[in-house]
Backbone as a ProteinNet text record, in pm:
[ID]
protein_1_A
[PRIMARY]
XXXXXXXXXXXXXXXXXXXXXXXXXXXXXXXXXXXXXXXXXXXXXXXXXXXXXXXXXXXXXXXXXXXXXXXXXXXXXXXXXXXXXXXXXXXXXXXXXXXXXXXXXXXXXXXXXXXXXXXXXXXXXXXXXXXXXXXXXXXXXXXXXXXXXXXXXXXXXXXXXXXXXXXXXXXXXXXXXXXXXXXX
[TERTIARY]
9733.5	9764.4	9722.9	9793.7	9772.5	9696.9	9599.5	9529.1	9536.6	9576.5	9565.7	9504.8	9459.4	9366.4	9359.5	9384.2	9408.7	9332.9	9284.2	9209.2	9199.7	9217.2	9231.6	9079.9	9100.5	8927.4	8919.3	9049.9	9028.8	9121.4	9075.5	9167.4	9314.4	9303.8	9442.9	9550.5	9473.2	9589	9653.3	9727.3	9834.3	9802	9797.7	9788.2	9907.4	10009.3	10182	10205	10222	10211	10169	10082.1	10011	10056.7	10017	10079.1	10225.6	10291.7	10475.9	10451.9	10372.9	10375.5	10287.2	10210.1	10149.1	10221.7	10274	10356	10493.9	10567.3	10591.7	10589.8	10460.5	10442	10404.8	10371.8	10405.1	10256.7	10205.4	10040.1	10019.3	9970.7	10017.4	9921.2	9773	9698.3	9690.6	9636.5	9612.1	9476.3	9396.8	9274.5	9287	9210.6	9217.6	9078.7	9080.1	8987.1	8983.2	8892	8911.3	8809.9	8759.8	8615.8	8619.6	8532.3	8548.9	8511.6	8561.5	8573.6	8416.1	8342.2	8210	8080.9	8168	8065.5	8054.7	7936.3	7960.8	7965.6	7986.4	7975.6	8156.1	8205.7	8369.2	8401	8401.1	8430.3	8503.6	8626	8736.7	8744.9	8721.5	8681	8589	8484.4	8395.4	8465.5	8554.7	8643	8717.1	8800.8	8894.1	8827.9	8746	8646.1	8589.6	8558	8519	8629	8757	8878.2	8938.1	8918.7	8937	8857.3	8952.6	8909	8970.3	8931.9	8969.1	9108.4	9171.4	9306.7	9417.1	9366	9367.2	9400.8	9443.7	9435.6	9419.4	9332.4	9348.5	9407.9	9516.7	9604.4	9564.6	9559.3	9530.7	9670	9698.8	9851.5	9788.1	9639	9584.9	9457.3	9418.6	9243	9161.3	9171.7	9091	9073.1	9166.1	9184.3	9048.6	9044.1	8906.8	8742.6	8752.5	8636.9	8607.6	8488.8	8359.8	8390.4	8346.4	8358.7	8396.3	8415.2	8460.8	8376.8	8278.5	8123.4	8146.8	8156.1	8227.3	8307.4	8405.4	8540	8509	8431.3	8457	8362.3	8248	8200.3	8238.9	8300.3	8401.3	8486.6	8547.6	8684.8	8614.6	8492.8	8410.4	8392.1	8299	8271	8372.4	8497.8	8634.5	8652	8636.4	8700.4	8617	8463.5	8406	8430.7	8487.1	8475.4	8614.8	8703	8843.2	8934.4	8913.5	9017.4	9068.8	9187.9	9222.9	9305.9	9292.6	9311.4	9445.8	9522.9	9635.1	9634.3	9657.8	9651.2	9818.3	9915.2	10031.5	10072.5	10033.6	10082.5	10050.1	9950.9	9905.7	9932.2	10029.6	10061.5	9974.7	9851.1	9722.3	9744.4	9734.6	9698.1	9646.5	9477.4	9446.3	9483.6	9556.4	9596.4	9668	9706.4	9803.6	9705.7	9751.1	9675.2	9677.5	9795.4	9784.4	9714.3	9712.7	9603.6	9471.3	9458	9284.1	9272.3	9339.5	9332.3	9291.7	9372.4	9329.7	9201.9	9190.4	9104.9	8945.9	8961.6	8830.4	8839.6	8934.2	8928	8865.7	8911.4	8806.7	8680.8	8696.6	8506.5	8434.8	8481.2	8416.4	8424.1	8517.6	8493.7	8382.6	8356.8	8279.3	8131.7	8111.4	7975.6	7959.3	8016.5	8046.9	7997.7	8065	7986.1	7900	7861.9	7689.7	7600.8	7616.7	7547.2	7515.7	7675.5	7592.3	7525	7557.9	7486.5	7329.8	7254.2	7170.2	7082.4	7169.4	7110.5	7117.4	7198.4	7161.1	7029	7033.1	6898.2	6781.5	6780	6658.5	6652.2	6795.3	6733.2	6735.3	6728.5	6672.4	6505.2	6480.6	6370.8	6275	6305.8	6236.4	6228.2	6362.4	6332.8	6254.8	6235.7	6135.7	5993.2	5938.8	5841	5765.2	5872.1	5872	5811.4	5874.2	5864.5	5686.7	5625	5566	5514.9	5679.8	5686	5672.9	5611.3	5555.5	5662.8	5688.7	5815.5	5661.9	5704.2	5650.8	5658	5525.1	5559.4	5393.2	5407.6	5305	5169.1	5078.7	4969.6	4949.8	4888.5	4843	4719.6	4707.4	4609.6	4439.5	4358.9	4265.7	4211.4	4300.1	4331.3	4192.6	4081.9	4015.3	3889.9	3889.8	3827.3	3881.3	4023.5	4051.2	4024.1	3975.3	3957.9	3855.1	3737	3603.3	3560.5	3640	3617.7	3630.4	3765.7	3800.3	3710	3686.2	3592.9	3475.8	3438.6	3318.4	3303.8	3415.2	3453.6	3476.2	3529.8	3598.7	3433.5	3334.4	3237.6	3136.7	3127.6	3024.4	3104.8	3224.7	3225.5	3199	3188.4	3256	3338.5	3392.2	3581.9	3681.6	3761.1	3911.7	3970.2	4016	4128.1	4237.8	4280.4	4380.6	4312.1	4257.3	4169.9	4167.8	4071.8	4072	4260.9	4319.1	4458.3	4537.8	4503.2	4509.4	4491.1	4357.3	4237.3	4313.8	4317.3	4373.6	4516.8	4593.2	4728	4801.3	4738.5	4778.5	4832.3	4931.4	4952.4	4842	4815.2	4777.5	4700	4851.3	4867.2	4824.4	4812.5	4775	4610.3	4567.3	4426.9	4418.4	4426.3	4403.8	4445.5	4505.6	4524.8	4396.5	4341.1	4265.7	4158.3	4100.3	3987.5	3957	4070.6	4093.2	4083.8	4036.6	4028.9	3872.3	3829.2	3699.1	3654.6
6067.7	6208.2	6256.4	6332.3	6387.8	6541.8	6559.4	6703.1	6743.2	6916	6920.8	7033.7	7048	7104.7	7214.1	7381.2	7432.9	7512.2	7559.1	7596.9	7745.2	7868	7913.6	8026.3	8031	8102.3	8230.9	8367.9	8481.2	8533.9	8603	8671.1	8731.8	8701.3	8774.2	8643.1	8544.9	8429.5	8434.9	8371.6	8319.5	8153.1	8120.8	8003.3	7977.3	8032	7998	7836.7	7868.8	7749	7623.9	7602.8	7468.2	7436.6	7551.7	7509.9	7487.6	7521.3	7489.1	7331.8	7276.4	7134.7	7096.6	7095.1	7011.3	7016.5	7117.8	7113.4	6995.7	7010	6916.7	6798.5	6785	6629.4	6597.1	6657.2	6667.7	6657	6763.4	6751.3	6834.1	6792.4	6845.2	6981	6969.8	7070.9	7081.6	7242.5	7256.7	7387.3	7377.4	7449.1	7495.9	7576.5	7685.9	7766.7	7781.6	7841.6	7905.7	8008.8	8130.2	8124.6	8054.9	8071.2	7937	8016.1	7966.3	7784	7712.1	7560.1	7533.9	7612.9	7598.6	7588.6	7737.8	7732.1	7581.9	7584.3	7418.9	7436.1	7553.6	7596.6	7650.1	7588.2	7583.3	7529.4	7670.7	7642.3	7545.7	7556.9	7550.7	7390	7351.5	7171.6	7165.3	7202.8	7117.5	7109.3	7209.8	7202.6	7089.8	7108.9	6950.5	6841.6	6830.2	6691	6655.8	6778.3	6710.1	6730.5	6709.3	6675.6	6561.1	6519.6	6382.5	6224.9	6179.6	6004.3	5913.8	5756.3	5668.6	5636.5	5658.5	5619.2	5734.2	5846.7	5985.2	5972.6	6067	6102.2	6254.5	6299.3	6458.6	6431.9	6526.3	6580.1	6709.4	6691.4	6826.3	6815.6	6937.6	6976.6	6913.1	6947.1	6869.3	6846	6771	6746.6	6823.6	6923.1	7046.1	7092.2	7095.5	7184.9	7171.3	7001.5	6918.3	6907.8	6932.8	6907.2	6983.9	7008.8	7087.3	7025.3	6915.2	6839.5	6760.9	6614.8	6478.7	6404.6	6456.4	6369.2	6378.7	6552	6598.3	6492.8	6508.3	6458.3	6316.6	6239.9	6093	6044.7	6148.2	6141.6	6161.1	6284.5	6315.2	6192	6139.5	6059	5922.5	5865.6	5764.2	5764.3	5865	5910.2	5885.5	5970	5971.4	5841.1	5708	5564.3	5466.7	5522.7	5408.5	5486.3	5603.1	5641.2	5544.7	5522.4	5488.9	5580	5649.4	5792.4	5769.8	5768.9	5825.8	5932.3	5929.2	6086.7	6039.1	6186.6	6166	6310.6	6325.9	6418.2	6408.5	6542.9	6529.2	6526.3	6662.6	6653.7	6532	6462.8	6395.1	6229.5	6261	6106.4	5993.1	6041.7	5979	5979.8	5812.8	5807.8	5665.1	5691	5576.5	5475.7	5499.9	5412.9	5333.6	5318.5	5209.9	5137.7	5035.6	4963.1	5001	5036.4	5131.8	5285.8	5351.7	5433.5	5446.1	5302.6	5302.4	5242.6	5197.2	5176	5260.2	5373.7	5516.8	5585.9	5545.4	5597.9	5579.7	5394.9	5362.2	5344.2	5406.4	5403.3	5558.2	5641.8	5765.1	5757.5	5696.5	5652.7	5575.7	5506	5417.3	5524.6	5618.3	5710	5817.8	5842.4	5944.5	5866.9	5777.1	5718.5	5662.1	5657.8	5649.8	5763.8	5835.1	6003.8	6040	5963.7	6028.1	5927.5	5808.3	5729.1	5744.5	5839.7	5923.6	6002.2	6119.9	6227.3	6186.4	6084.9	6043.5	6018.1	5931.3	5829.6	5967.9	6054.3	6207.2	6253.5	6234.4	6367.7	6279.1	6150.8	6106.7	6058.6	6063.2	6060.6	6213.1	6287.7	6416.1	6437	6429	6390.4	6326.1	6219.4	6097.8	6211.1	6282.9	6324.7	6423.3	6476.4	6651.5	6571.5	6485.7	6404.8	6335.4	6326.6	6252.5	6366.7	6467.6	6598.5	6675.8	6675	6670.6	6788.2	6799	6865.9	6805.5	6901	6813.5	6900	6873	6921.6	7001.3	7054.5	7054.9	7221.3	7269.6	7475.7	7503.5	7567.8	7558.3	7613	7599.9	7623.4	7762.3	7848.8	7996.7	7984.2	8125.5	8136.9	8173.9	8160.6	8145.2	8111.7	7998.2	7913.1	7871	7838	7772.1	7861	7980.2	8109.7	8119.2	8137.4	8108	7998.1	7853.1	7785.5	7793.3	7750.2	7847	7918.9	8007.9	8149.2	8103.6	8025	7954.2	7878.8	7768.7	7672.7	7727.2	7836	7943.3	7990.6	8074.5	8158.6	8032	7942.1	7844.9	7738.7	7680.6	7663.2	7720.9	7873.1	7963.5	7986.8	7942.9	7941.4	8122.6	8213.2	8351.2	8419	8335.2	8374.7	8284.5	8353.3	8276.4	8238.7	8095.8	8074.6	8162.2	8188.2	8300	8446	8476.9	8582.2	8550.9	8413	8381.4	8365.4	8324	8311.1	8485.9	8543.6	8632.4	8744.3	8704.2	8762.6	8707	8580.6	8530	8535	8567.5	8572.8	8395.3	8341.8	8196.8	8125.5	8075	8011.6	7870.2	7864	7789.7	7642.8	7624.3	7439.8	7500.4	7604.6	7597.6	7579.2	7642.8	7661.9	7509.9	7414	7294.5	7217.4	7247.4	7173.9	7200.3	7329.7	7421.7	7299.9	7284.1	7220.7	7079.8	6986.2	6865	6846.6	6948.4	6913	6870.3	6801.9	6762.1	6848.9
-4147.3	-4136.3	-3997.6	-3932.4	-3834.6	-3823.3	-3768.2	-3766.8	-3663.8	-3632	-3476.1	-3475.2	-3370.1	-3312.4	-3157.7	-3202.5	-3083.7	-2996.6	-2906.1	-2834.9	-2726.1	-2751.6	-2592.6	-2589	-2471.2	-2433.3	-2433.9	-2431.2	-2469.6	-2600.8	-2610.3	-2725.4	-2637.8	-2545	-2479.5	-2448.6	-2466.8	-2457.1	-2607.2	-2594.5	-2749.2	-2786.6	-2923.1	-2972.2	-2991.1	-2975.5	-3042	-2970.2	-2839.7	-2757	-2832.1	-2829.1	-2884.1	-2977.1	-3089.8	-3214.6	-3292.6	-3204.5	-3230.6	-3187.1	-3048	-2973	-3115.3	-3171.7	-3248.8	-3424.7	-3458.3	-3553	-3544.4	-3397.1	-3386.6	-3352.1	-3351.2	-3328.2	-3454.8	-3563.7	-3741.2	-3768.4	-3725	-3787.9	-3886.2	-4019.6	-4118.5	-4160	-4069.8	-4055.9	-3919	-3934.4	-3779.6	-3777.6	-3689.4	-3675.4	-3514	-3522.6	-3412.3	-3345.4	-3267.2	-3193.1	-3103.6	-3073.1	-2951.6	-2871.7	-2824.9	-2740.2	-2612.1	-2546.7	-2402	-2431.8	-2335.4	-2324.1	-2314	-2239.7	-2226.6	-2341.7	-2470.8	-2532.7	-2694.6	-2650.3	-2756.7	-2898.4	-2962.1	-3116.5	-3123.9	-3163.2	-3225.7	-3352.2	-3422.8	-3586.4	-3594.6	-3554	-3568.4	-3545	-3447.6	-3385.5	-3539.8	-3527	-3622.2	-3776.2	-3823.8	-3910.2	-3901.5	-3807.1	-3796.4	-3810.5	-3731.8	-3748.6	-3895.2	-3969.6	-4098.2	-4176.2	-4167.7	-4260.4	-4201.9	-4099.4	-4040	-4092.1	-4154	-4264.8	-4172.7	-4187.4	-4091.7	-4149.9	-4003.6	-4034.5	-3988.7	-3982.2	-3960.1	-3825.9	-3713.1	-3543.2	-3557.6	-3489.3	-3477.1	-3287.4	-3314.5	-3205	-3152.8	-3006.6	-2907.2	-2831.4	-2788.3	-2693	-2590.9	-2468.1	-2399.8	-2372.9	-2330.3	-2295.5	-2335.2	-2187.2	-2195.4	-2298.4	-2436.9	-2526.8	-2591.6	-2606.5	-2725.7	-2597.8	-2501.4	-2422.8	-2335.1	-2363.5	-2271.8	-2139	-2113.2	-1968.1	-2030.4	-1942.1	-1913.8	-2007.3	-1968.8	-2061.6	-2248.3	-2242.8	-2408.8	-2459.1	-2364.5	-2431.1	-2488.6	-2315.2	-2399.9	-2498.1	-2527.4	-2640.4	-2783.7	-2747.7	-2921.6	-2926.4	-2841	-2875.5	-2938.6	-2856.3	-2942.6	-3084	-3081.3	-3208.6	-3320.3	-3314.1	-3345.1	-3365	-3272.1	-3263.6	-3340.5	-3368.5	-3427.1	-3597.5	-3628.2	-3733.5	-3786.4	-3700.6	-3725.9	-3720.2	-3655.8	-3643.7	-3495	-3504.4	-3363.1	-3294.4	-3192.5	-3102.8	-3048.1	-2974.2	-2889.7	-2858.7	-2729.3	-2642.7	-2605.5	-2630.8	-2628.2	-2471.4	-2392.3	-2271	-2169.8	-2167	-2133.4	-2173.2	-2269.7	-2367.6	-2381.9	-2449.3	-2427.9	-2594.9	-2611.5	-2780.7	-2811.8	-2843.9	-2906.9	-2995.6	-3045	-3137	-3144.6	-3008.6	-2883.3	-2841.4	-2789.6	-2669.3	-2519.8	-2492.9	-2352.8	-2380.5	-2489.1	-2489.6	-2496.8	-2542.5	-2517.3	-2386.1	-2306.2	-2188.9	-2071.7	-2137.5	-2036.7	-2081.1	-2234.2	-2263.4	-2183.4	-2197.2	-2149.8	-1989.3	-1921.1	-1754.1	-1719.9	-1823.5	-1848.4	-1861	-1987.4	-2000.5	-1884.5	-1776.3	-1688.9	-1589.1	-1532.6	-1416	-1500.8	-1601.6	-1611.1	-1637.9	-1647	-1593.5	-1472.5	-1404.9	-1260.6	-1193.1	-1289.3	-1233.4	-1228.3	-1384.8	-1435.4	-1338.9	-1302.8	-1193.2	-1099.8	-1009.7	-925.2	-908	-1002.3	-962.2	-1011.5	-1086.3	-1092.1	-958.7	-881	-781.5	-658.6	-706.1	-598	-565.6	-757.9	-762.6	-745.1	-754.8	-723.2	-600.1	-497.1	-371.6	-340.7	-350.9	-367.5	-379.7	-506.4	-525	-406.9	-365.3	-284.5	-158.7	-103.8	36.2	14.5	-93.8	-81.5	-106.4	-168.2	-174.9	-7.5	18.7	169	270.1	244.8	339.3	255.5	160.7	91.1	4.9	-49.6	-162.4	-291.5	-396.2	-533.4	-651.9	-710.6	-859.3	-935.1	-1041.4	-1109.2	-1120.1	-1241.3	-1196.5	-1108.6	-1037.5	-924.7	-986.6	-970	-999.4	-952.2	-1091.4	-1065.6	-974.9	-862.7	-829.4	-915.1	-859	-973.9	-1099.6	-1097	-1229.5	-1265.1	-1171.6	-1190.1	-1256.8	-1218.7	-1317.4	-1480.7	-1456.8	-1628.2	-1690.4	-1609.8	-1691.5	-1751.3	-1648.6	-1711	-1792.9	-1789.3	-1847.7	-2043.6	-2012.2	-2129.2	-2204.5	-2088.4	-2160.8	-2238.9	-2173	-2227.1	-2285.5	-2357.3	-2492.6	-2587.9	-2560.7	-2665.6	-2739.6	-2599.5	-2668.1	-2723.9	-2709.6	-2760.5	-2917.8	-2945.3	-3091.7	-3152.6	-3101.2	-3151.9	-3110	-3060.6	-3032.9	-3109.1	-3155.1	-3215.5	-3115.6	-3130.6	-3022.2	-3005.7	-3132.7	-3097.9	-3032.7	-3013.9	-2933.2	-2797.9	-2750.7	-2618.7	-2543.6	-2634.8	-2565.8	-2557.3	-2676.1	-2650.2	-2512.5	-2504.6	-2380.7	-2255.7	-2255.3	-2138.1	-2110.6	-2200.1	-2204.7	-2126.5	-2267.8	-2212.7	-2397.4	-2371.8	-2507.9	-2567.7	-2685.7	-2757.6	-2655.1	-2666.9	-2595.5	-2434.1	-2408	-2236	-2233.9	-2320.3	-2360	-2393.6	-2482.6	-2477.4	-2377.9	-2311.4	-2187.7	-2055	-2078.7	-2029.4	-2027	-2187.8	-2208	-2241.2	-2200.8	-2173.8	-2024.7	-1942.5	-1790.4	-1801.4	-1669.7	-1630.2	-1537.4
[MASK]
++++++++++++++++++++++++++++++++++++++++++++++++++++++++++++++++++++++++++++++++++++++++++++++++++++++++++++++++++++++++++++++++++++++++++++++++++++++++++++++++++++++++++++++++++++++++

């Protein structure tokens, strides 16, 4: 069975489009959605997906329609492939369930870790040059930190203060205060 699946990001676009292309490509359900490509909560997708059994393809008019990014996509379509379901993207004449469609499929999947490789090997030569120059990551240390710690350690071993009081007092959460008094 074929399920399809449509997509647009304002209420001022039209779904007609898609759904005449996926009716005729004979999908016998079809689900829908109005929200931006970005946001990752889509009834409408997660609907399709759980009426989808192996053996099944859920159909998109195109790409974009089913994925957040590149990364999204070739994750849903996995997912989709080890369940036994497969996909086909109409404009794009992308359909797993060929052998030349998983072909494209997985030349997708290899440029988008290609991607993720680089921008990896970016940020950690990134990293390396601000290190080099001798900058440190991290969230910078408050001034007079070393008074609140004190101050901490002091209320916390005199034992007539609540921790929740001293964090209170200090306007420091829980776990900062134990972090406080795990210093030397």
């Amino acid at each position: 069975m074929f399920i399809g699946y449509a997509r647009v990001s304002t209420t001022d676009q039209t779904l007609a489009l898609q759904q005449d292309a996926l009716q005729k490509a004979g999908c016998e359900r079809l689900f829908t959605d109005t929200a931006s490509g970005s946001i990752a909560e889509r009834r409408g997708l997660e609907e399709a997906l759980s009426q989808l059994r192996p053996g099944d393809a859920l159909v998109v008019w195109r790409l974009d329609r089913l994925g957040r990014s590149l990364r999204h996509l070739i994750e849903t379509i996995t997912a989709l492939h080890t369940k036994g379901i497969g996909f086909k993207s109409l404009t794009e004449q992308i359909d797993t369930t060929t052998s030349g469609g998983k072909l494209i499929f997985h030349i997708f999947g290899a440029l988008a870790e290609f991607e993720r490789d680089i921008i990896r090997e970016r940020t950690q030569a990134g990293l390396q040059a601000a290190r080099a120059r001798g900058r440190q990551g991290g969230r910078p240390k408050l001034p007079g930190n070393a008074r609140k710690v004190a101050l901490a350690r002091k209320l916390y071993e005199d034992r007539h203060t609540s921790v929740q009081d001293i964090c209170r007092d200090l306007n420091i959460s829980r776990a900062t205060l134990y972090r406080y008094l795990r210093r030397k």
